Amino acid sequence: MLIVQKYGGTSVANVDRIKAVAKRVVKTAKEGHKVAVVVSAMAGETDKLINLAHQVSSAPREREMDLMLSSGERVTCALTAIAIEELGHKAMAFTGRQMGIITDDVHTKAKIEKIAGERAKKALDEGYIIVVAGFQGITEGGSDVTTLGRGGSDLSAVAIASALNADLCEIYTDVDGVYTTDPNIVPEARKLNKISYEEMLELASLGAKVLQTRSVEFAMKYEVPVVVRSSFNDNQGTLVTKEDKDMEKVVVSGVAYDKNQAKITVMGVPDKPGIAARLFKGIADAGIVVDMIVQNVSSDGKAADISFTVPRTDTKKTLKLTEGIAKELGAKGVDMKEDIAKISIVGVGMRTHSGVASQMFETLAKHSVNIIMISTSEIKVSCIIDAKYTELAVRVLHDAFGLAQGKV
Ligand code: ADP
Ligand code: ASP
Ligand code: MG
């Protein structure tokens, strides 16, 4: 088999961890498999680099950020290859450029366009274990280095698995699989043996950072079999795969939370056609992704309040832009709230079961958690609540839907 193994930040956090990773990789190779390894930077390294740049400038240029951020993964990929050689196996390290990972030129959140990988394929055929730096690529023609967005090494791994036609893509992290909710918040959370691509995609995009959202999108599109496992033990992990009949029987399979949210409200906008279009076109043109939107028209029907949420990292930019548009539209004012969180329940079984949303609202009400905004889709319900109730809400919902260990 050809296996891609991706090791996240905590799995390569120091020299001892890198040596442990090398051992696991060599063991896999000795079992008769070809192995392509993808590594993240050491835990905390990317944050440290971002912080350095912000000490120099409040708005560092993204091209230069990418050049700097790509250095973390360069260190770990070279060190891992050296550690594998030290164990007596041939290994070769590759940067994104050497792997031929071509992306678009949207710095700090580039999309992979293709992976050439000729040299890496040759090395694999010659018996080398290859070790690729995750999270990075180059623009067509190779003039610039790009990065793939936070958590992007997951995407590197899935895309490399697809390009090499690998039989399996293993994501090694600090938990031994995908749980019904973040096991670091709810110790009773239960590990799932398997989860559908759709559910994993919702959980990831709603805040469960165990897999990066775009990596799941990519895996689903190209049907890459992904297993999430721990690099700290040999426990069986979670298979992310196509939906099957059994999965529909479970109504809610997970609870996710996202504290990286901000709510902006435009108050007293005239209630006439074209207002929402003007507001949200302005925001979209600035590359800001709006999540939930709620509009309330006043009882006299003359004015409306429009509230929407954006990632907290975009709050400042959005607020400035919205204030300009609000003035132009003749709105009464703009308000902003950052101490909010989005709590979501996810499950493919929701398609065929009713009453899930109301059970969620009742559970939150019973614990006096006020709901600020609501949004639903076929397989999820999300509520915006006060950030201080995040952990409480996750725990009580996890319990209300019977997700804890021993309950199913
Ligand atoms: P890595 O550095 O290996 O990429 P991450 O920190 O990005 O690891 O992702 C692993 C973390 O994801 C876990 O430590 C856990 O706190 C968090 N997490 C959130 N939701 C879930 C979930 N449903 N199942 C498992 N882990 C989750
Ligand atoms: N090092 C990058 C980050 O911290 C990419 C990754 O770890 O996947 O976001
Ligand atoms: Mg990660």
CSV table of C-alpha atoms and ligand atoms in Angstrom, one decimal:
chain,number,residue,atom,x,y,z
A,1,MET,CA,0.0,0.0,0.0
A,2,LEU,CA,1.0,3.6,-0.4
A,3,ILE,CA,0.2,5.5,2.8
A,4,VAL,CA,0.3,9.2,3.5
A,5,GLN,CA,0.8,10.0,7.2
A,6,LYS,CA,0.4,13.6,8.4
A,7,TYR,CA,1.7,14.6,11.8
A,8,GLY,CA,0.3,17.8,13.4
A,9,GLY,CA,2.1,20.4,15.6
A,10,THR,CA,1.9,18.5,18.9
A,11,SER,CA,3.1,15.3,17.2
A,12,VAL,CA,6.4,17.0,16.1
A,13,ALA,CA,6.6,19.5,19.0
A,14,ASN,CA,10.2,18.7,19.9
A,15,VAL,CA,13.1,16.5,19.1
A,16,ASP,CA,11.8,13.5,21.1
A,17,ARG,CA,8.5,13.7,19.4
A,18,ILE,CA,10.1,13.8,16.0
A,19,LYS,CA,12.2,10.7,16.9
A,20,ALA,CA,9.0,9.0,17.9
A,21,VAL,CA,7.3,9.9,14.6
A,22,ALA,CA,10.4,8.6,12.7
A,23,LYS,CA,10.0,5.3,14.5
A,24,ARG,CA,6.4,5.0,13.6
A,25,VAL,CA,7.1,5.9,10.0
A,26,VAL,CA,9.9,3.4,9.7
A,27,LYS,CA,7.7,0.7,11.3
A,28,THR,CA,5.0,1.3,8.6
A,29,ALA,CA,7.7,1.1,5.9
A,30,LYS,CA,9.0,-2.2,7.3
A,31,GLU,CA,5.5,-3.6,7.1
A,32,GLY,CA,6.0,-3.3,3.4
A,33,HIS,CA,4.3,0.0,2.6
A,34,LYS,CA,5.5,3.0,0.7
A,35,VAL,CA,5.2,6.0,3.0
A,36,ALA,CA,4.8,9.7,2.2
A,37,VAL,CA,4.9,11.8,5.4
A,38,VAL,CA,3.5,15.4,5.7
A,39,VAL,CA,4.5,17.5,8.7
A,40,SER,CA,3.2,20.6,10.4
A,41,ALA,CA,5.5,23.1,12.2
A,42,MET,CA,6.3,22.5,15.8
A,43,ALA,CA,3.3,23.3,18.1
A,44,GLY,CA,3.1,27.0,18.7
A,45,GLU,CA,5.7,27.9,16.0
A,46,THR,CA,3.2,29.4,13.5
A,47,ASP,CA,1.6,31.5,16.2
A,48,LYS,CA,5.0,32.7,17.3
A,49,LEU,CA,5.9,33.8,13.8
A,50,ILE,CA,2.6,35.6,13.3
A,51,ASN,CA,3.2,37.4,16.6
A,52,LEU,CA,6.7,38.5,15.6
A,53,ALA,CA,5.3,40.1,12.4
A,54,HIS,CA,2.6,41.9,14.4
A,55,GLN,CA,5.3,43.4,16.7
A,56,VAL,CA,6.8,45.0,13.6
A,57,SER,CA,3.6,46.0,11.8
A,58,SER,CA,-0.2,46.1,12.5
A,59,ALA,CA,-0.9,45.0,8.9
A,60,PRO,CA,2.1,43.0,7.6
A,61,ARG,CA,2.1,42.3,3.9
A,62,GLU,CA,0.6,38.8,3.2
A,63,ARG,CA,3.3,37.9,0.6
A,64,GLU,CA,6.0,38.3,3.2
A,65,MET,CA,3.9,36.6,5.9
A,66,ASP,CA,3.7,33.5,3.7
A,67,LEU,CA,7.5,33.5,3.1
A,68,MET,CA,8.0,33.6,6.9
A,69,LEU,CA,5.3,31.2,7.9
A,70,SER,CA,6.5,28.5,5.5
A,71,SER,CA,9.8,28.3,7.5
A,72,GLY,CA,8.2,26.4,10.4
A,73,GLU,CA,7.3,23.4,8.3
A,74,ARG,CA,10.7,23.5,6.5
A,75,VAL,CA,12.4,22.8,9.8
A,76,THR,CA,10.3,19.9,10.9
A,77,CYS,CA,10.3,18.2,7.4
A,78,ALA,CA,14.1,18.3,7.3
A,79,LEU,CA,14.5,17.2,10.9
A,80,THR,CA,12.0,14.3,10.4
A,81,ALA,CA,13.9,13.1,7.3
A,82,ILE,CA,17.2,13.2,9.3
A,83,ALA,CA,15.6,11.3,12.2
A,84,ILE,CA,14.4,8.6,9.7
A,85,GLU,CA,17.9,8.3,8.2
A,86,GLU,CA,19.3,7.9,11.7
A,87,LEU,CA,17.1,4.8,12.1
A,88,GLY,CA,18.7,3.4,9.0
A,89,HIS,CA,16.0,4.0,6.4
A,90,LYS,CA,16.4,6.2,3.3
A,91,ALA,CA,14.5,9.4,3.5
A,92,MET,CA,14.2,12.6,1.5
A,93,ALA,CA,12.7,15.9,2.6
A,94,PHE,CA,10.7,18.1,0.2
A,95,THR,CA,9.5,21.7,0.6
A,96,GLY,CA,6.2,22.7,-1.1
A,97,ARG,CA,8.2,24.0,-4.0
A,98,GLN,CA,10.2,20.7,-4.4
A,99,MET,CA,7.0,18.7,-4.2
A,100,GLY,CA,5.5,20.8,-7.0
A,101,ILE,CA,2.5,22.0,-5.0
A,102,ILE,CA,1.1,24.8,-7.3
A,103,THR,CA,-1.5,27.1,-5.8
A,104,ASP,CA,-3.3,30.3,-6.7
A,105,ASP,CA,-1.8,33.6,-5.5
A,106,VAL,CA,-4.2,34.3,-2.6
A,107,HIS,CA,-1.6,34.7,0.1
A,108,THR,CA,-2.3,33.2,3.5
A,109,LYS,CA,-5.3,31.2,2.2
A,110,ALA,CA,-4.1,29.9,-1.2
A,111,LYS,CA,-6.0,27.1,-2.9
A,112,ILE,CA,-4.1,24.1,-4.4
A,113,GLU,CA,-4.4,23.9,-8.2
A,114,LYS,CA,-2.2,21.0,-8.9
A,115,ILE,CA,0.6,18.8,-7.6
A,116,ALA,CA,3.4,17.8,-10.0
A,117,GLY,CA,5.2,15.6,-7.5
A,118,GLU,CA,7.4,13.9,-10.2
A,119,ARG,CA,10.6,13.9,-8.1
A,120,ALA,CA,8.8,12.7,-5.0
A,121,LYS,CA,7.2,9.8,-7.0
A,122,LYS,CA,10.6,8.8,-8.3
A,123,ALA,CA,12.1,8.9,-4.8
A,124,LEU,CA,9.2,6.7,-3.5
A,125,ASP,CA,9.9,4.2,-6.3
A,126,GLU,CA,13.5,4.2,-5.3
A,127,GLY,CA,12.7,3.2,-1.8
A,128,TYR,CA,12.9,6.5,0.0
A,129,ILE,CA,10.4,7.6,2.6
A,130,ILE,CA,9.5,11.1,1.5
A,131,VAL,CA,8.8,13.9,4.1
A,132,VAL,CA,6.9,16.9,2.8
A,133,ALA,CA,6.5,20.3,4.4
A,134,GLY,CA,2.8,20.8,5.0
A,135,PHE,CA,0.8,24.1,4.7
A,136,GLN,CA,2.8,25.5,1.8
A,137,GLY,CA,2.9,25.8,-2.0
A,138,ILE,CA,4.2,28.1,-4.7
A,139,THR,CA,2.4,30.1,-7.3
A,140,GLU,CA,2.4,29.0,-11.0
A,141,GLY,CA,5.8,29.8,-12.4
A,142,GLY,CA,7.2,29.5,-8.9
A,143,SER,CA,7.8,33.2,-8.2
A,144,ASP,CA,6.1,33.2,-4.8
A,145,VAL,CA,5.7,31.1,-1.7
A,146,THR,CA,2.1,30.7,-0.5
A,147,THR,CA,0.4,29.1,2.6
A,148,LEU,CA,-2.9,27.3,2.7
A,149,GLY,CA,-4.7,28.8,5.7
A,150,ARG,CA,-4.4,27.8,9.4
A,151,GLY,CA,-4.5,24.1,9.9
A,152,GLY,CA,-3.5,23.8,6.2
A,153,SER,CA,-1.2,20.8,6.6
A,154,ASP,CA,-4.3,18.6,6.7
A,155,LEU,CA,-5.1,19.9,3.2
A,156,SER,CA,-1.5,19.3,2.1
A,157,ALA,CA,-1.8,15.7,3.3
A,158,VAL,CA,-5.2,14.9,1.6
A,159,ALA,CA,-4.1,16.6,-1.7
A,160,ILE,CA,-0.8,14.7,-1.7
A,161,ALA,CA,-2.7,11.4,-1.0
A,162,SER,CA,-5.0,12.2,-4.0
A,163,ALA,CA,-2.1,13.2,-6.3
A,164,LEU,CA,-0.1,10.1,-5.4
A,165,ASN,CA,-3.1,7.9,-5.6
A,166,ALA,CA,-2.5,6.7,-2.1
A,167,ASP,CA,-4.5,3.9,-0.5
A,168,LEU,CA,-5.0,5.8,2.8
A,169,CYS,CA,-4.4,9.2,4.3
A,170,GLU,CA,-3.7,9.0,8.1
A,171,ILE,CA,-4.0,12.2,10.1
A,172,TYR,CA,-2.0,11.8,13.3
A,173,THR,CA,-2.8,14.3,16.1
A,174,ASP,CA,-3.1,14.6,19.9
A,175,VAL,CA,-6.5,12.9,20.2
A,176,ASP,CA,-7.2,9.4,19.0
A,177,GLY,CA,-10.1,10.2,16.6
A,178,VAL,CA,-13.1,12.3,15.9
A,179,TYR,CA,-15.3,12.5,19.0
A,180,THR,CA,-18.9,13.5,19.5
A,181,THR,CA,-17.6,16.8,20.7
A,182,ASP,CA,-14.2,18.3,21.7
A,183,PRO,CA,-12.9,15.7,24.3
A,184,ASN,CA,-10.8,18.4,25.9
A,185,ILE,CA,-14.1,20.2,26.9
A,186,VAL,CA,-16.4,17.2,27.5
A,187,PRO,CA,-14.4,14.2,29.0
A,188,GLU,CA,-17.5,11.9,28.4
A,189,ALA,CA,-17.3,12.6,24.7
A,190,ARG,CA,-17.4,9.3,22.7
A,191,LYS,CA,-15.0,8.4,19.8
A,192,LEU,CA,-16.7,7.7,16.5
A,193,ASN,CA,-15.5,4.6,14.6
A,194,LYS,CA,-16.5,6.3,11.4
A,195,ILE,CA,-18.1,9.5,10.2
A,196,SER,CA,-19.5,10.7,6.8
A,197,TYR,CA,-17.6,13.3,4.8
A,198,GLU,CA,-20.7,15.5,5.0
A,199,GLU,CA,-20.9,15.4,8.8
A,200,MET,CA,-17.2,15.9,9.2
A,201,LEU,CA,-17.4,18.9,6.8
A,202,GLU,CA,-20.1,20.5,8.9
A,203,LEU,CA,-18.3,19.8,12.2
A,204,ALA,CA,-15.1,21.2,10.8
A,205,SER,CA,-16.6,24.3,9.4
A,206,LEU,CA,-18.6,24.9,12.6
A,207,GLY,CA,-15.4,24.9,14.6
A,208,ALA,CA,-14.1,21.3,15.4
A,209,LYS,CA,-10.5,21.9,14.4
A,210,VAL,CA,-9.5,18.3,14.5
A,211,LEU,CA,-9.6,18.4,10.6
A,212,GLN,CA,-9.2,21.6,8.6
A,213,THR,CA,-12.5,22.3,6.7
A,214,ARG,CA,-10.9,22.5,3.2
A,215,SER,CA,-9.1,19.2,3.7
A,216,VAL,CA,-12.5,17.5,4.3
A,217,GLU,CA,-14.0,19.2,1.3
A,218,PHE,CA,-11.1,17.9,-0.8
A,219,ALA,CA,-11.3,14.4,0.6
A,220,MET,CA,-15.0,14.3,-0.1
A,221,LYS,CA,-14.6,15.5,-3.7
A,222,TYR,CA,-11.8,13.0,-4.5
A,223,GLU,CA,-13.0,10.3,-2.2
A,224,VAL,CA,-9.7,10.1,-0.3
A,225,PRO,CA,-10.1,7.6,2.6
A,226,VAL,CA,-9.0,9.6,5.7
A,227,VAL,CA,-8.3,8.1,9.2
A,228,VAL,CA,-7.8,10.4,12.2
A,229,ARG,CA,-5.5,8.8,14.8
A,230,SER,CA,-3.2,9.7,17.7
A,231,SER,CA,0.6,9.7,17.3
A,232,PHE,CA,0.8,9.1,21.1
A,233,ASN,CA,-0.7,5.6,21.1
A,234,ASP,CA,-1.8,2.7,18.8
A,235,ASN,CA,-5.6,3.1,19.3
A,236,GLN,CA,-7.8,2.6,16.4
A,237,GLY,CA,-8.9,5.9,14.9
A,238,THR,CA,-11.9,7.3,13.1
A,239,LEU,CA,-12.5,6.6,9.4
A,240,VAL,CA,-13.9,9.6,7.5
A,241,THR,CA,-15.9,8.0,4.6
A,242,LYS,CA,-19.0,8.0,2.4
A,243,GLU,CA,-22.3,8.0,4.1
A,244,ASP,CA,-24.0,4.6,4.7
A,245,LYS,CA,-27.4,3.5,5.9
A,246,ASP,CA,-26.4,3.0,9.5
A,247,MET,CA,-25.3,6.6,9.8
A,248,GLU,CA,-28.8,7.9,9.2
A,249,LYS,CA,-30.1,6.1,12.3
A,250,VAL,CA,-28.1,8.5,14.5
A,251,VAL,CA,-29.9,11.8,14.6
A,252,VAL,CA,-27.2,14.0,16.1
A,253,SER,CA,-23.7,12.7,15.8
A,254,GLY,CA,-21.7,15.7,17.1
A,255,VAL,CA,-21.7,19.1,18.9
A,256,ALA,CA,-19.3,21.8,17.7
A,257,TYR,CA,-18.5,25.3,19.0
A,258,ASP,CA,-16.7,28.3,17.5
A,259,LYS,CA,-15.6,31.2,19.5
A,260,ASN,CA,-14.1,33.0,16.6
A,261,GLN,CA,-17.2,34.9,15.8
A,262,ALA,CA,-18.4,38.6,15.9
A,263,LYS,CA,-21.9,40.0,15.3
A,264,ILE,CA,-22.5,43.3,13.6
A,265,THR,CA,-25.9,45.0,13.5
A,266,VAL,CA,-27.0,47.8,11.2
A,267,MET,CA,-29.9,49.6,12.9
A,268,GLY,CA,-32.8,51.4,11.3
A,269,VAL,CA,-32.1,50.8,7.6
A,270,PRO,CA,-34.9,51.9,5.2
A,271,ASP,CA,-37.0,48.8,4.3
A,272,LYS,CA,-36.8,48.9,0.5
A,273,PRO,CA,-35.4,46.6,-2.2
A,274,GLY,CA,-31.7,46.6,-2.8
A,275,ILE,CA,-30.5,47.4,0.7
A,276,ALA,CA,-29.3,44.0,1.7
A,277,ALA,CA,-27.7,43.6,-1.7
A,278,ARG,CA,-25.7,46.8,-1.4
A,279,LEU,CA,-24.6,45.9,2.2
A,280,PHE,CA,-23.5,42.3,1.5
A,281,LYS,CA,-22.0,43.0,-1.9
A,282,GLY,CA,-19.7,45.6,-0.3
A,283,ILE,CA,-18.6,43.1,2.4
A,284,ALA,CA,-18.2,40.2,-0.1
A,285,ASP,CA,-16.1,42.4,-2.4
A,286,ALA,CA,-13.6,42.9,0.5
A,287,GLY,CA,-13.2,39.1,0.7
A,288,ILE,CA,-15.0,38.8,4.0
A,289,VAL,CA,-17.1,35.7,4.5
A,290,VAL,CA,-20.5,36.4,6.2
A,291,ASP,CA,-22.0,33.5,8.0
A,292,MET,CA,-25.4,34.1,9.6
A,293,ILE,CA,-27.8,36.9,8.6
A,294,VAL,CA,-31.0,37.9,10.4
A,295,GLN,CA,-33.3,40.8,9.4
A,296,ASN,CA,-36.1,42.2,11.5
A,297,VAL,CA,-38.6,44.7,10.1
A,298,SER,CA,-40.1,47.1,12.6
A,299,SER,CA,-43.8,46.9,13.2
A,300,ASP,CA,-44.6,50.1,11.1
A,301,GLY,CA,-42.7,48.4,8.2
A,302,LYS,CA,-40.6,51.4,7.5
A,303,ALA,CA,-37.2,50.4,8.9
A,304,ALA,CA,-35.2,47.2,9.5
A,305,ASP,CA,-32.3,46.0,11.6
A,306,ILE,CA,-29.9,43.7,9.8
A,307,SER,CA,-27.6,41.5,12.0
A,308,PHE,CA,-24.9,39.3,10.6
A,309,THR,CA,-21.8,37.3,11.8
A,310,VAL,CA,-18.2,37.3,10.5
A,311,PRO,CA,-15.0,35.7,11.7
A,312,ARG,CA,-13.6,37.7,14.6
A,313,THR,CA,-10.3,38.2,12.7
A,314,ASP,CA,-12.3,40.3,10.2
A,315,THR,CA,-14.2,42.4,12.8
A,316,LYS,CA,-12.3,45.6,12.4
A,317,LYS,CA,-12.3,45.5,8.6
A,318,THR,CA,-16.0,44.7,8.5
A,319,LEU,CA,-17.0,47.4,11.0
A,320,LYS,CA,-15.2,50.1,9.1
A,321,LEU,CA,-16.7,49.0,5.8
A,322,THR,CA,-20.2,48.6,7.3
A,323,GLU,CA,-20.2,52.0,8.9
A,324,GLY,CA,-19.4,53.6,5.5
A,325,ILE,CA,-22.2,51.7,3.7
A,326,ALA,CA,-24.7,52.3,6.6
A,327,LYS,CA,-24.2,56.1,6.3
A,328,GLU,CA,-24.7,55.9,2.5
A,329,LEU,CA,-28.0,53.9,3.1
A,330,GLY,CA,-29.3,56.3,5.7
A,331,ALA,CA,-29.2,53.8,8.5
A,332,LYS,CA,-29.5,54.9,12.2
A,333,GLY,CA,-26.2,53.3,13.3
A,334,VAL,CA,-24.0,50.2,13.6
A,335,ASP,CA,-23.4,48.0,16.6
A,336,MET,CA,-20.8,45.3,17.2
A,337,LYS,CA,-20.6,42.4,19.7
A,338,GLU,CA,-17.5,40.1,19.9
A,339,ASP,CA,-18.1,38.1,23.1
A,340,ILE,CA,-20.3,35.6,21.3
A,341,ALA,CA,-20.0,31.9,20.3
A,342,LYS,CA,-21.7,29.6,17.8
A,343,ILE,CA,-22.9,26.3,19.1
A,344,SER,CA,-24.0,23.7,16.6
A,345,ILE,CA,-25.4,20.2,16.5
A,346,VAL,CA,-24.7,18.1,13.4
A,347,GLY,CA,-26.1,14.8,12.1
A,348,VAL,CA,-27.2,13.3,8.7
A,349,GLY,CA,-30.1,11.7,10.6
A,350,MET,CA,-31.7,15.2,11.0
A,351,ARG,CA,-32.9,14.9,7.4
A,352,THR,CA,-35.4,12.3,8.4
A,353,HIS,CA,-36.1,13.2,12.0
A,354,SER,CA,-38.2,16.2,13.2
A,355,GLY,CA,-38.1,18.1,16.5
A,356,VAL,CA,-34.3,18.3,16.7
A,357,ALA,CA,-34.1,22.1,16.6
A,358,SER,CA,-36.8,22.5,19.2
A,359,GLN,CA,-35.0,20.0,21.5
A,360,MET,CA,-31.9,22.1,21.2
A,361,PHE,CA,-33.7,25.4,22.0
A,362,GLU,CA,-35.5,23.8,25.0
A,363,THR,CA,-32.2,22.4,26.4
A,364,LEU,CA,-30.5,25.8,26.2
A,365,ALA,CA,-33.6,27.5,27.7
A,366,LYS,CA,-33.6,25.0,30.6
A,367,HIS,CA,-30.1,26.2,31.5
A,368,SER,CA,-31.0,29.8,31.0
A,369,VAL,CA,-28.8,30.3,27.9
A,370,ASN,CA,-30.2,33.0,25.8
A,371,ILE,CA,-30.2,32.4,22.0
A,372,ILE,CA,-29.1,35.5,20.0
A,373,MET,CA,-29.3,34.1,16.4
A,374,ILE,CA,-30.4,30.8,14.8
A,375,SER,CA,-29.5,29.2,11.5
A,376,THR,CA,-30.3,25.7,10.2
A,377,SER,CA,-29.4,23.6,7.2
A,378,GLU,CA,-30.4,20.0,6.2
A,379,ILE,CA,-28.0,18.4,8.7
A,380,LYS,CA,-27.2,21.1,11.3
A,381,VAL,CA,-28.7,23.6,13.7
A,382,SER,CA,-26.5,26.5,14.9
A,383,CYS,CA,-27.2,29.1,17.6
A,384,ILE,CA,-25.3,32.2,18.5
A,385,ILE,CA,-25.0,32.6,22.3
A,386,ASP,CA,-23.1,34.6,24.8
A,387,ALA,CA,-19.4,33.4,24.8
A,388,LYS,CA,-19.4,32.8,28.5
A,389,TYR,CA,-21.9,30.0,28.2
A,390,THR,CA,-19.9,28.1,25.5
A,391,GLU,CA,-18.7,25.2,27.6
A,392,LEU,CA,-22.0,24.9,29.5
A,393,ALA,CA,-24.0,24.8,26.2
A,394,VAL,CA,-21.7,22.2,24.7
A,395,ARG,CA,-22.0,20.0,27.7
A,396,VAL,CA,-25.7,20.1,28.1
A,397,LEU,CA,-26.4,19.6,24.4
A,398,HIS,CA,-24.0,16.7,24.3
A,399,ASP,CA,-25.9,15.2,27.2
A,400,ALA,CA,-29.4,16.0,25.9
A,401,PHE,CA,-28.8,14.2,22.6
A,402,GLY,CA,-27.4,11.1,24.4
A,403,LEU,CA,-23.9,11.4,23.0
A,404,ALA,CA,-22.0,10.5,26.1
A,405,GLN,CA,-20.1,7.3,26.5
A,406,GLY,CA,-22.2,4.4,27.5
A,407,LYS,CA,-25.4,6.0,26.3
A,408,VAL,CA,-25.4,4.6,22.8
B,1,ADP,P1,-2.9,19.2,15.0
B,1,ADP,O1,-1.9,20.1,15.6
B,1,ADP,O2,-2.5,17.8,15.2
B,1,ADP,O3,-3.3,19.5,13.7
B,1,ADP,P2,-5.3,20.4,16.1
B,1,ADP,O4,-5.1,21.1,17.4
B,1,ADP,O5,-5.4,21.2,14.9
B,1,ADP,O6,-4.2,19.3,16.0
B,1,ADP,O7,-6.6,19.4,16.3
B,1,ADP,C1,-6.8,18.5,17.4
B,1,ADP,C2,-7.7,19.1,18.4
B,1,ADP,O8,-9.0,19.3,17.9
B,1,ADP,C3,-7.9,18.3,19.7
B,1,ADP,O9,-6.9,18.5,20.6
B,1,ADP,C4,-9.3,18.7,20.2
B,1,ADP,O10,-9.2,19.7,21.3
B,1,ADP,C5,-9.9,19.5,19.0
B,1,ADP,N1,-11.3,19.0,18.7
B,1,ADP,C6,-12.3,19.8,18.5
B,1,ADP,N2,-13.4,19.1,18.3
B,1,ADP,C7,-13.1,17.8,18.2
B,1,ADP,C8,-13.8,16.6,18.0
B,1,ADP,N3,-15.1,16.6,17.7
B,1,ADP,N4,-13.1,15.4,18.0
B,1,ADP,C9,-11.8,15.4,18.3
B,1,ADP,N5,-11.0,16.5,18.5
B,1,ADP,C10,-11.7,17.7,18.5
B,2,ASP,N1,1.5,25.2,11.1
B,2,ASP,C1,0.2,25.7,10.5
B,2,ASP,C2,-0.7,26.2,11.5
B,2,ASP,O1,-0.4,26.2,12.7
B,2,ASP,C3,-0.4,24.6,9.6
B,2,ASP,C4,-0.8,23.3,10.4
B,2,ASP,O2,-0.4,23.1,11.5
B,2,ASP,O3,-1.6,22.6,9.8
B,2,ASP,O4,-1.8,26.6,11.2
B,3,MG,MG,-4.8,20.9,12.9
